[in-house]
mmCIF file of C-alpha atoms in Angstrom:
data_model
loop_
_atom_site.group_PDB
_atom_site.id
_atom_site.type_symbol
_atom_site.label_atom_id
_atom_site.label_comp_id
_atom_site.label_asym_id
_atom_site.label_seq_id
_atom_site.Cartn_x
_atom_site.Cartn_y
_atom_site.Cartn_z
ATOM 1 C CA UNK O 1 -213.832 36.713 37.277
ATOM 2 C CA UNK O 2 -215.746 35.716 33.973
ATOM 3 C CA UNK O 3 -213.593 34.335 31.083
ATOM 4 C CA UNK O 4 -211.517 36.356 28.985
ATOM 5 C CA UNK O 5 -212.306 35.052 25.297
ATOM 6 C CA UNK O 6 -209.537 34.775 22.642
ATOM 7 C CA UNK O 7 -209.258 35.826 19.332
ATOM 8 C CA UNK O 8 -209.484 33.075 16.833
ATOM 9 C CA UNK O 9 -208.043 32.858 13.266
ATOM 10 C CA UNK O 10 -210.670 33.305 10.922
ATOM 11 C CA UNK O 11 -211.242 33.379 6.909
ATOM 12 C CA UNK O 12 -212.716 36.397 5.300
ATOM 13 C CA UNK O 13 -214.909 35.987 1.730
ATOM 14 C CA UNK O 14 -216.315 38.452 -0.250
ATOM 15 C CA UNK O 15 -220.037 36.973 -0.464
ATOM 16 C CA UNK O 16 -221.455 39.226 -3.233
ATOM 17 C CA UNK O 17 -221.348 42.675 -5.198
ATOM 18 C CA UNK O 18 -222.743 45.588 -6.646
ATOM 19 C CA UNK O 19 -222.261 48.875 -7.816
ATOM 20 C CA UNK O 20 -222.869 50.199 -3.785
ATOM 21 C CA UNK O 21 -222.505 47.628 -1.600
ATOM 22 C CA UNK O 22 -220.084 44.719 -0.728
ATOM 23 C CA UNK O 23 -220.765 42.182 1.945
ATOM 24 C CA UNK O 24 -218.321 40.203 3.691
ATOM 25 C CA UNK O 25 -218.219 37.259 5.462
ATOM 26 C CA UNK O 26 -216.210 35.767 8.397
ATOM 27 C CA UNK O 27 -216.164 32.229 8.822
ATOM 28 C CA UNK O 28 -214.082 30.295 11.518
ATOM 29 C CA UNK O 29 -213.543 26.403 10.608
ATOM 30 C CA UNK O 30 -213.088 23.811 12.763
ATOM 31 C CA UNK O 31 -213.125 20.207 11.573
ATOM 32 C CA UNK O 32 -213.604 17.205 13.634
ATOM 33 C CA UNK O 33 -213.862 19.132 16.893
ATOM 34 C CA UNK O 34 -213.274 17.891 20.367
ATOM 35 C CA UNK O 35 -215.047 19.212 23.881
ATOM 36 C CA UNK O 36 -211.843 21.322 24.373
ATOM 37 C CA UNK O 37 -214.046 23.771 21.539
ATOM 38 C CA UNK O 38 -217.096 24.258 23.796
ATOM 39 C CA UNK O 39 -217.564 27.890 24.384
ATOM 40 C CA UNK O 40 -218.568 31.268 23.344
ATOM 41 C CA UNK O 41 -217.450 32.946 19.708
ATOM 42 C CA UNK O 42 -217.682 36.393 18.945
ATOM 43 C CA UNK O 43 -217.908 37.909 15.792
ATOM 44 C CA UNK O 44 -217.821 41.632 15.552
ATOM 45 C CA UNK O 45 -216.324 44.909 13.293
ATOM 46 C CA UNK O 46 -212.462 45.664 14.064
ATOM 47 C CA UNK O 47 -214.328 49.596 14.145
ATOM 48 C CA UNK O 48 -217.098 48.915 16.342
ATOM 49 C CA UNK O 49 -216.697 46.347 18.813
ATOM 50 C CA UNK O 50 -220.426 46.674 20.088
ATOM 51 C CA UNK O 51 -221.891 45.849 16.399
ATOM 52 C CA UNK O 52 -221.181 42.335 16.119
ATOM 53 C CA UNK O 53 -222.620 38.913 17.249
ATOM 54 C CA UNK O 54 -222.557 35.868 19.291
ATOM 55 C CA UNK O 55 -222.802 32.749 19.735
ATOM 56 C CA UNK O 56 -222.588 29.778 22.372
ATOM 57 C CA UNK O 57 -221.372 26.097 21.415
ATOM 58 C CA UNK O 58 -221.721 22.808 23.183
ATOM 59 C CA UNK O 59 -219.361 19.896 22.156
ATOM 60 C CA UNK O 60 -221.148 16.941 23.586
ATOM 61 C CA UNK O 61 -218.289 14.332 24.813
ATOM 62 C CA UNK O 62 -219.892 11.439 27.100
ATOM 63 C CA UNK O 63 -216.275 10.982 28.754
ATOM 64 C CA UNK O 64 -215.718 14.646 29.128
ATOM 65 C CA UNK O 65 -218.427 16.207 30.996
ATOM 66 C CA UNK O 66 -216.840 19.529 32.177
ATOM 67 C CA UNK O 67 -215.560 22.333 29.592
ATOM 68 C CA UNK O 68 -211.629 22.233 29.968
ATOM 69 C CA UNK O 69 -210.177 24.690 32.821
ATOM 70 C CA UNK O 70 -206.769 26.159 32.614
ATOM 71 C CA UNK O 71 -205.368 23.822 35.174
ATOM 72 C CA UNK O 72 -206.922 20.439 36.643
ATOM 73 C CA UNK O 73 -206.566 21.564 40.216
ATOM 74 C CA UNK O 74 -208.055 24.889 40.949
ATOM 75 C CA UNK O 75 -206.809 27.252 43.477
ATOM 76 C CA UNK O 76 -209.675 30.339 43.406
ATOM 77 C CA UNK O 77 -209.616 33.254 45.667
ATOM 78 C CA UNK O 78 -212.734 34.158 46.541
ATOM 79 C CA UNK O 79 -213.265 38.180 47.848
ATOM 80 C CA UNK O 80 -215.880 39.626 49.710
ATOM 81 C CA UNK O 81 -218.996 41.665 48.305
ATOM 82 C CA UNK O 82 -217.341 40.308 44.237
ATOM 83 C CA UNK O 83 -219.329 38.117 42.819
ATOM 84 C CA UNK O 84 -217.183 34.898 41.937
ATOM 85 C CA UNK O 85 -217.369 31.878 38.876
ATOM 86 C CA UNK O 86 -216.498 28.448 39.981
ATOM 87 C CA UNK O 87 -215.627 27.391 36.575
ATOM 88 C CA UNK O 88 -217.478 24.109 36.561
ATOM 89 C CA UNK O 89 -219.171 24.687 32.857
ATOM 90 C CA UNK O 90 -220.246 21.857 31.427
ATOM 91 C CA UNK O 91 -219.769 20.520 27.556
ATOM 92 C CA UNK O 92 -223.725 19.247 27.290
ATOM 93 C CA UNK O 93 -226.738 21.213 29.015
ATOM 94 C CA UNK O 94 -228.681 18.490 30.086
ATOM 95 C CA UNK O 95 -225.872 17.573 32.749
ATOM 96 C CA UNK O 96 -226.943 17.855 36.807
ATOM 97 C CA UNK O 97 -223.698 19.842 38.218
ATOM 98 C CA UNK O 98 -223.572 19.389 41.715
ATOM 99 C CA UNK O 99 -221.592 21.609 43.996
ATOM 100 C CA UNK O 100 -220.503 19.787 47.115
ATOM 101 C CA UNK O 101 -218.373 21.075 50.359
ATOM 102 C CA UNK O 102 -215.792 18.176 50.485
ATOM 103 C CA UNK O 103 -215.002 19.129 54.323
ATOM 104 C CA UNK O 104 -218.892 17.456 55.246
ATOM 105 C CA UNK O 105 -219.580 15.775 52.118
ATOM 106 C CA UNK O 106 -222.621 18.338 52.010
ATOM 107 C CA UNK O 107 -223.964 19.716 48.594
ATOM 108 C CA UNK O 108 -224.292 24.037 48.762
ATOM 109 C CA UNK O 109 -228.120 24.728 47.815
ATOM 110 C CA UNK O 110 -228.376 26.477 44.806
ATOM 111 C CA UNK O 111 -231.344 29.478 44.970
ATOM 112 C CA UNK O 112 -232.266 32.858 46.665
ATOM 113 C CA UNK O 113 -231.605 31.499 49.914
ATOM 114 C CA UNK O 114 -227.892 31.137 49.623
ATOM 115 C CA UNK O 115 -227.540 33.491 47.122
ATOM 116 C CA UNK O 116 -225.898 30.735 44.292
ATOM 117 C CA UNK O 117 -227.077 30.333 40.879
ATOM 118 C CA UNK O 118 -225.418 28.072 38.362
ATOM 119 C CA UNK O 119 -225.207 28.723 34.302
ATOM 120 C CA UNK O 120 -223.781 25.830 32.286
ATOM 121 C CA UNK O 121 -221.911 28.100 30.025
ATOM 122 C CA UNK O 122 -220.499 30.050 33.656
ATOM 123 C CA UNK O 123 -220.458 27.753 36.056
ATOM 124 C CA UNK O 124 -221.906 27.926 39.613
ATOM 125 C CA UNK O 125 -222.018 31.696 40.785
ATOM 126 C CA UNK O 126 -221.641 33.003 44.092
ATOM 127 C CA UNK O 127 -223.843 36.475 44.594
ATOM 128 C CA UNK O 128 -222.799 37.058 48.083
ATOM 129 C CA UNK O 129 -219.084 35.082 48.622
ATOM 130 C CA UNK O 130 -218.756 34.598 51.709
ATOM 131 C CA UNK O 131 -216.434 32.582 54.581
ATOM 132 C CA UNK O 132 -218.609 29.329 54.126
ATOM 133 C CA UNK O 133 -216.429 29.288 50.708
ATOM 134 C CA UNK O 134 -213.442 28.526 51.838
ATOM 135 C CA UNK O 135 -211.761 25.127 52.023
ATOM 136 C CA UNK O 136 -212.266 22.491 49.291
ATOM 137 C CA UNK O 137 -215.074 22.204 47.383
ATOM 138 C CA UNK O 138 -216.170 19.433 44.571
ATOM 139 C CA UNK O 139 -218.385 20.074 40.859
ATOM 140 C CA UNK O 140 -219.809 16.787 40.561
ATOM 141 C CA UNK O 141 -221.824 15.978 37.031
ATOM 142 C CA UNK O 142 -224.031 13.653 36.065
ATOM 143 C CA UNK O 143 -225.216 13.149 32.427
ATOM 144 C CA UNK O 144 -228.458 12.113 31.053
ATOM 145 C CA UNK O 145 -226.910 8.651 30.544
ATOM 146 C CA UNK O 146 -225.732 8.300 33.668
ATOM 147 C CA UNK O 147 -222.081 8.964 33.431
ATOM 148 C CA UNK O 148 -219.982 11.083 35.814
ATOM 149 C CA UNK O 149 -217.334 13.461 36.498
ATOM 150 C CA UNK O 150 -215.675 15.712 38.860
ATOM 151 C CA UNK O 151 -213.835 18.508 39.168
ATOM 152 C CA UNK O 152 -211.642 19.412 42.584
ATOM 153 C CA UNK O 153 -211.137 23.219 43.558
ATOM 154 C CA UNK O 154 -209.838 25.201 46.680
ATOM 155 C CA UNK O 155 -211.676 28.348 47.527
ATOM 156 C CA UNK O 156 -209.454 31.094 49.728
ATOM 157 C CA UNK O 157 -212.129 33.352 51.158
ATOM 158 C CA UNK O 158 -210.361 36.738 51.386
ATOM 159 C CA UNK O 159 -211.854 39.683 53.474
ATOM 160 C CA UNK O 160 -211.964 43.141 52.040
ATOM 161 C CA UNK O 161 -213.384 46.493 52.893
ATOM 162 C CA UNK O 162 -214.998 47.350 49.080
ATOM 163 C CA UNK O 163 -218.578 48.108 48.044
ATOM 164 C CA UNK O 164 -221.081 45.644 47.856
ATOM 165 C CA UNK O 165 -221.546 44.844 43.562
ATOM 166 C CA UNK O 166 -225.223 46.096 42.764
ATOM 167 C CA UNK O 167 -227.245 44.589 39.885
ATOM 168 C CA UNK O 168 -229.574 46.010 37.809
ATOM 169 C CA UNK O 169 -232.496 44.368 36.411
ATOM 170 C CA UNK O 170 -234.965 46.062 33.748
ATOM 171 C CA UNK O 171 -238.074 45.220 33.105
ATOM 172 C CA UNK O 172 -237.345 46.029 29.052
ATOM 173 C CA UNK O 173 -235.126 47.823 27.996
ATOM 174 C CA UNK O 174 -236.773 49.052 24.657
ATOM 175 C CA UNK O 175 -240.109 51.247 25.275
ATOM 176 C CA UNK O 176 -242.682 52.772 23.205
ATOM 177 C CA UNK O 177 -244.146 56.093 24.344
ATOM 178 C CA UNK O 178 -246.936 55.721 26.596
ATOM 179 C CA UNK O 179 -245.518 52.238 28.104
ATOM 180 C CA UNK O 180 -244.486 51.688 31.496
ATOM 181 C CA UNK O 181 -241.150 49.825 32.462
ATOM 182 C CA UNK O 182 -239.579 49.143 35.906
ATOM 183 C CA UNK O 183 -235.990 48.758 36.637
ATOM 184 C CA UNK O 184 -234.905 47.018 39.827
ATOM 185 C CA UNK O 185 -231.727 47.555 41.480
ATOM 186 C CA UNK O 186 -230.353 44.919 43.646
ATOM 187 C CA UNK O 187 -227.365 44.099 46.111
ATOM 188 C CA UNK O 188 -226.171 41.461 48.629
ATOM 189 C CA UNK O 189 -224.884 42.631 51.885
ATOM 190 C CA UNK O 190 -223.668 41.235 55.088
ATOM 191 C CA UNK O 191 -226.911 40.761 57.996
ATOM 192 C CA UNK O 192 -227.295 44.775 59.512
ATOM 193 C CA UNK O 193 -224.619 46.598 57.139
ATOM 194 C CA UNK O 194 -225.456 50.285 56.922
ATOM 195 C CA UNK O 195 -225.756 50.166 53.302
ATOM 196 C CA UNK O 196 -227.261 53.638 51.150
ATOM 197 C CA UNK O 197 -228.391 52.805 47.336
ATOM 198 C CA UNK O 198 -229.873 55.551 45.318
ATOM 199 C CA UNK O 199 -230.287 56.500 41.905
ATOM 200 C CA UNK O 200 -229.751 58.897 38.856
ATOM 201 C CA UNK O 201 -230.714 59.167 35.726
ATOM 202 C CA UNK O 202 -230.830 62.196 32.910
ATOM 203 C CA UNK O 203 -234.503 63.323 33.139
ATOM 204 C CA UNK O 204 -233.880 63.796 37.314
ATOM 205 C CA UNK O 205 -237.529 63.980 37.416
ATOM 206 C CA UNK O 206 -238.816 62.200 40.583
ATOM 207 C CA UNK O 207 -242.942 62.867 40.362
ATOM 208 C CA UNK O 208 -245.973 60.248 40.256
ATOM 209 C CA UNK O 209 -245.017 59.484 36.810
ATOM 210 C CA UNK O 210 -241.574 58.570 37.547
ATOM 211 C CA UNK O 211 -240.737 57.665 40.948
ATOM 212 C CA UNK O 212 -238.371 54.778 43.324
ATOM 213 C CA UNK O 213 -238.889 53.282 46.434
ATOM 214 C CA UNK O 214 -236.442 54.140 49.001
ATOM 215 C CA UNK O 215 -234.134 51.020 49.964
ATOM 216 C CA UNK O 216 -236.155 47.865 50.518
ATOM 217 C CA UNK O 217 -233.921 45.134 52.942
ATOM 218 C CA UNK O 218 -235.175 41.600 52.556
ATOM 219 C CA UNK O 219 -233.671 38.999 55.289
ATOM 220 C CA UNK O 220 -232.304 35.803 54.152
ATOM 221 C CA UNK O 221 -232.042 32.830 57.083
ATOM 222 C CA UNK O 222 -230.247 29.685 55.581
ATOM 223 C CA UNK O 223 -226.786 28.215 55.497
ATOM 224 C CA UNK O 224 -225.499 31.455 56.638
ATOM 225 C CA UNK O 225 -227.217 34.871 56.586
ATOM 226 C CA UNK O 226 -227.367 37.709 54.517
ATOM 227 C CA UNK O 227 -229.571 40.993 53.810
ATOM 228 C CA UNK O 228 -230.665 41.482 50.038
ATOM 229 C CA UNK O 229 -231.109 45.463 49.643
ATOM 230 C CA UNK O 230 -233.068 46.651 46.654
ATOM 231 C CA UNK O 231 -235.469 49.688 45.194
ATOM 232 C CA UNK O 232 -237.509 49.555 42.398
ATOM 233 C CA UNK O 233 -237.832 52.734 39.909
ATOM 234 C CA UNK O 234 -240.937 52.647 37.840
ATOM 235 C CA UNK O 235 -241.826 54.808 34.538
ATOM 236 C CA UNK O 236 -245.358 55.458 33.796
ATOM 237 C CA UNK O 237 -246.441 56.698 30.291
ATOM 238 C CA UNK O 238 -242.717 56.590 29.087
ATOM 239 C CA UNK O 239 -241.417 60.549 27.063
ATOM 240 C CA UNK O 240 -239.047 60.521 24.686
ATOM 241 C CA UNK O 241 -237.249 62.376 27.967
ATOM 242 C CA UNK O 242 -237.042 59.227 29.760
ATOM 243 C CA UNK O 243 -234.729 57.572 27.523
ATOM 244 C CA UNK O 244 -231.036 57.438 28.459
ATOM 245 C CA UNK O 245 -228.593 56.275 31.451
ATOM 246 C CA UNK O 246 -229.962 55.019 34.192
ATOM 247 C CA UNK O 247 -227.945 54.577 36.977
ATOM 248 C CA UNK O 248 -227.727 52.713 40.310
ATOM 249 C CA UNK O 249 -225.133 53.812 43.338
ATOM 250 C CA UNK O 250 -224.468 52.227 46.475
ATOM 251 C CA UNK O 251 -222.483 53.464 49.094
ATOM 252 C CA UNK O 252 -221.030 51.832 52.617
ATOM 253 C CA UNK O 253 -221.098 53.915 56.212
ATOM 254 C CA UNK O 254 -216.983 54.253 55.161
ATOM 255 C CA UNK O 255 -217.061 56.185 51.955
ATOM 256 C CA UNK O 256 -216.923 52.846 49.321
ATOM 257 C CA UNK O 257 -218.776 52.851 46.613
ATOM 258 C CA UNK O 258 -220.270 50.784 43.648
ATOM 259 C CA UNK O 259 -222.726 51.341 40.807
ATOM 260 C CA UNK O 260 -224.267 49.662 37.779
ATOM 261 C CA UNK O 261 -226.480 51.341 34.716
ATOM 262 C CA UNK O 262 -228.462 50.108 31.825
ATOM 263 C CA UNK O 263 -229.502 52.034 28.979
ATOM 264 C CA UNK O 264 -233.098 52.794 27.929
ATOM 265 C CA UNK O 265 -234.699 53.539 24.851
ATOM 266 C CA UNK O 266 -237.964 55.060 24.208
ATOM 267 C CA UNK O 267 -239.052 54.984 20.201
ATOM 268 C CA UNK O 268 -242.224 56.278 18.676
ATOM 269 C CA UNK O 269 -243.551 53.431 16.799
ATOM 270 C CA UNK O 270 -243.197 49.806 16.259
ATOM 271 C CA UNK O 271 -240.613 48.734 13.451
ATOM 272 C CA UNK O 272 -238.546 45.725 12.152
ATOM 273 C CA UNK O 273 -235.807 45.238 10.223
ATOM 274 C CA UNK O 274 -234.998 41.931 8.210
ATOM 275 C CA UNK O 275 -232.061 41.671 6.162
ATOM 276 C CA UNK O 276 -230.270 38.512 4.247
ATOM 277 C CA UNK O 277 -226.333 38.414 5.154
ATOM 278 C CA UNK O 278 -226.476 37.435 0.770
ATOM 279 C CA UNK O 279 -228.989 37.491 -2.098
ATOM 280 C CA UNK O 280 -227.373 34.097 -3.558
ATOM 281 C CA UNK O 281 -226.214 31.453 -1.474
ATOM 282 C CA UNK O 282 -224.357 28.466 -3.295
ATOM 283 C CA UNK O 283 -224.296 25.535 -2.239
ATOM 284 C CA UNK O 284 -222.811 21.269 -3.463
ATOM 285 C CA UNK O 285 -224.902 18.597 -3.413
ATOM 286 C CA UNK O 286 -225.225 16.095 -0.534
ATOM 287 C CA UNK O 287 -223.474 19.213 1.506
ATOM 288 C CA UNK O 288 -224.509 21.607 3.981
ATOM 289 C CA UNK O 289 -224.965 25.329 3.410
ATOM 290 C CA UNK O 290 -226.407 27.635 5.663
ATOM 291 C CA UNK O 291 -229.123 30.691 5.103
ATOM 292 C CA UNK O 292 -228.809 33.362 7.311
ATOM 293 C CA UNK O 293 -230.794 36.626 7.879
ATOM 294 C CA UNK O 294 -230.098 39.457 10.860
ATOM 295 C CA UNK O 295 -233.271 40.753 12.526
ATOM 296 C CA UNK O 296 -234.295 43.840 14.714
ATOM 297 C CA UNK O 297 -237.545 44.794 15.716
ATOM 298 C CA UNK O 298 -239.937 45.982 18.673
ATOM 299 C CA UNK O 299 -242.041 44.168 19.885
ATOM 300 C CA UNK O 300 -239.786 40.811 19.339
ATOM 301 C CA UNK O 301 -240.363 39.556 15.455
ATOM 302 C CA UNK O 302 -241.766 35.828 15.461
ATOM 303 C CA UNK O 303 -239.545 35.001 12.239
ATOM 304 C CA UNK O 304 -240.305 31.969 9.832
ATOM 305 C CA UNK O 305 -238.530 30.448 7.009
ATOM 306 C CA UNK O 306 -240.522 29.300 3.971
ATOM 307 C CA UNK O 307 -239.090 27.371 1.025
ATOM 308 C CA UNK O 308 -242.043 27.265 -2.131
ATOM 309 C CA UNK O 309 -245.086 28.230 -0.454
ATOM 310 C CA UNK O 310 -244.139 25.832 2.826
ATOM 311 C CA UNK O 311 -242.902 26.630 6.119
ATOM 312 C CA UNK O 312 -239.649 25.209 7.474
ATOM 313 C CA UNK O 313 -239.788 23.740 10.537
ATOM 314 C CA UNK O 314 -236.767 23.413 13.315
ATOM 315 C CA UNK O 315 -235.684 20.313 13.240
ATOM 316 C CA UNK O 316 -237.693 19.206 10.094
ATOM 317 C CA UNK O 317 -235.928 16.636 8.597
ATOM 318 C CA UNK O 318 -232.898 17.704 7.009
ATOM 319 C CA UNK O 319 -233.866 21.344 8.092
ATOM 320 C CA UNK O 320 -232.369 23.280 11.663
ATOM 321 C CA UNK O 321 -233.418 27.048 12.042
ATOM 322 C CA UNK O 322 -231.800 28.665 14.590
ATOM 323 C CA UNK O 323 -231.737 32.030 16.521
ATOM 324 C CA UNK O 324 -229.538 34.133 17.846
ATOM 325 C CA UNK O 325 -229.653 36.724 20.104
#
């Protein structure tokens, strides 16, 4: 399963006022931190949990190359057709991860072919968990200097009769009228399953302007063998109709089933929003202080800072700029 995060103690200040508006800020200190604070934080509204940003940090440690885990020895269970983390995330990006099978000393491939992708803020991740992982397995890392560590877990591979997890993967998820977009959805099954996928979404309308491909199964051959079942839904000349829900369903010869959705939006006209979190920033001498500004806009803004007529540049000197999605 992914992380749970935690909620941190943080330090509200009132930034500035007016007559109409008052802006707040939340800021969470840490001084003099160690690897142990290498992770994701969250800030969002108590109200509104989906209006809110994040942000992922690295705490470089040259004797500590894996983010801490709950335990040193690992005991995962690993279940059939749910995708699985190996929690081997690492505390600087540039590290090489290896995953090796301790029982042959043989490293698992990472790619289409087995189905395993790694993500140094995840871990290694296992699309289609299977009985290959089972038994003990090693994260070995390497950093750019050369140093090493390792991380030991055992993997229980556990059978079960669910739905295989389907994943949905959109082209863009913000159209203007006229565009087209394409949304893929995609699923890892066992070699021959009688698998059915199909799809729904609020327009229903299934024509030449909007129209899927019936189940597509793509054979994988490798360290063990797997089916990859997919269909593509394509939008021509996007209506304001087509925005909304769209879902993806898949359902096994038994009765289980699975879906996944995305959301679309279809808008009119190109726009962008730029607004300063504060009007005045203050700053002390010899200190740092940070500018910041939250963004919106379709297509993607290129966004520049300028101090007197000049550009800044990331990494300029004393200067970083930053962006966050």
């Amino acid at each position: 399963e992914e992380p749970n995060f935690v909620s941190l103690n943080i330090t509200k200040v009132e930034l500035s006022e007016n007559q109409t508006v008052r802006n707040f800020g939340a800021f969470y200190h840490v001084f003099n931190p160690d690897f142990t604070y290498t992770g994701e934080y969250e800030c969002f509204y108590v109200d509104n949990e989906n209006l809110g940003t994040k942000v992922y940090i690295y705490i470089s440690d040259p004797n500590r190359l894996f983010a801490p885990t709950w335990t040193p020895f690992l005991f995962l269970a690993i279940y059939h057709y749910r995708k699985a983390y190996l929690p081997c995330r690492v505390t600087d990006p540039s590290t090489t991860v290896k995953l090796i099978n301790t029982a042959g000393n043989n490293e698992v491939e990472v790619g289409d072919s087995t189905a395993v992708s790694y993500d140094p803020r995840l871990g290694f991740i296992l699309l289609y968990p299977n009985q290959f992982f089972d038994g003990q397995f090693e994260c070995e890392a390497t950093s750019k200097d050369g140093n090493k560590d390792s991380l030991i877990m055992v993997l229980r591979y556990l059978r079960q009769t669910s739905a295989p997890q389907p994943a949905l993967v959109a082209s863009k998820t913000t159209v203007k009228i006229g565009e087209e977009f394409e949304i893929q959805c995609r699923t890892y099954i066992d070699r021959g399953a009688a698998v059915f996928m199909n799809w729904s979404y609020s327009s229903n309308e299934r024509s030449d302007r909007v129209h899927y491909t019936d189940p597509l199964r793509e054979v994988s051959s490798g360290t063990y063998d797997f089916d990859v079942l997919y269909s593509n839904l394509t939008v021509i000349k996007a209506k304001k109709s087509d925005e909304g829900v769209y879902m993806c369903k898949v359902l096994t010869h038994d009765g289980k089933s699975n879906n996944v959705s995305t959301v679309i939006n279809v808008i009119a006209n190109d726009f962008i929003s730029l607004v300063p979190a504060s009007l005045k920033v203050y700053g002390v001498e010899g200190q740092q202080v940070t500018l910041r500004a939250e963004f919106s806009g379709y297509p993607d803004p290129n966004i520049t800072w300028w101090h007197e007529g000049r550009q800044l540049q990331t990494l300029e000197g004393d200067v970083d700029v930053t962006y966050v999605k």
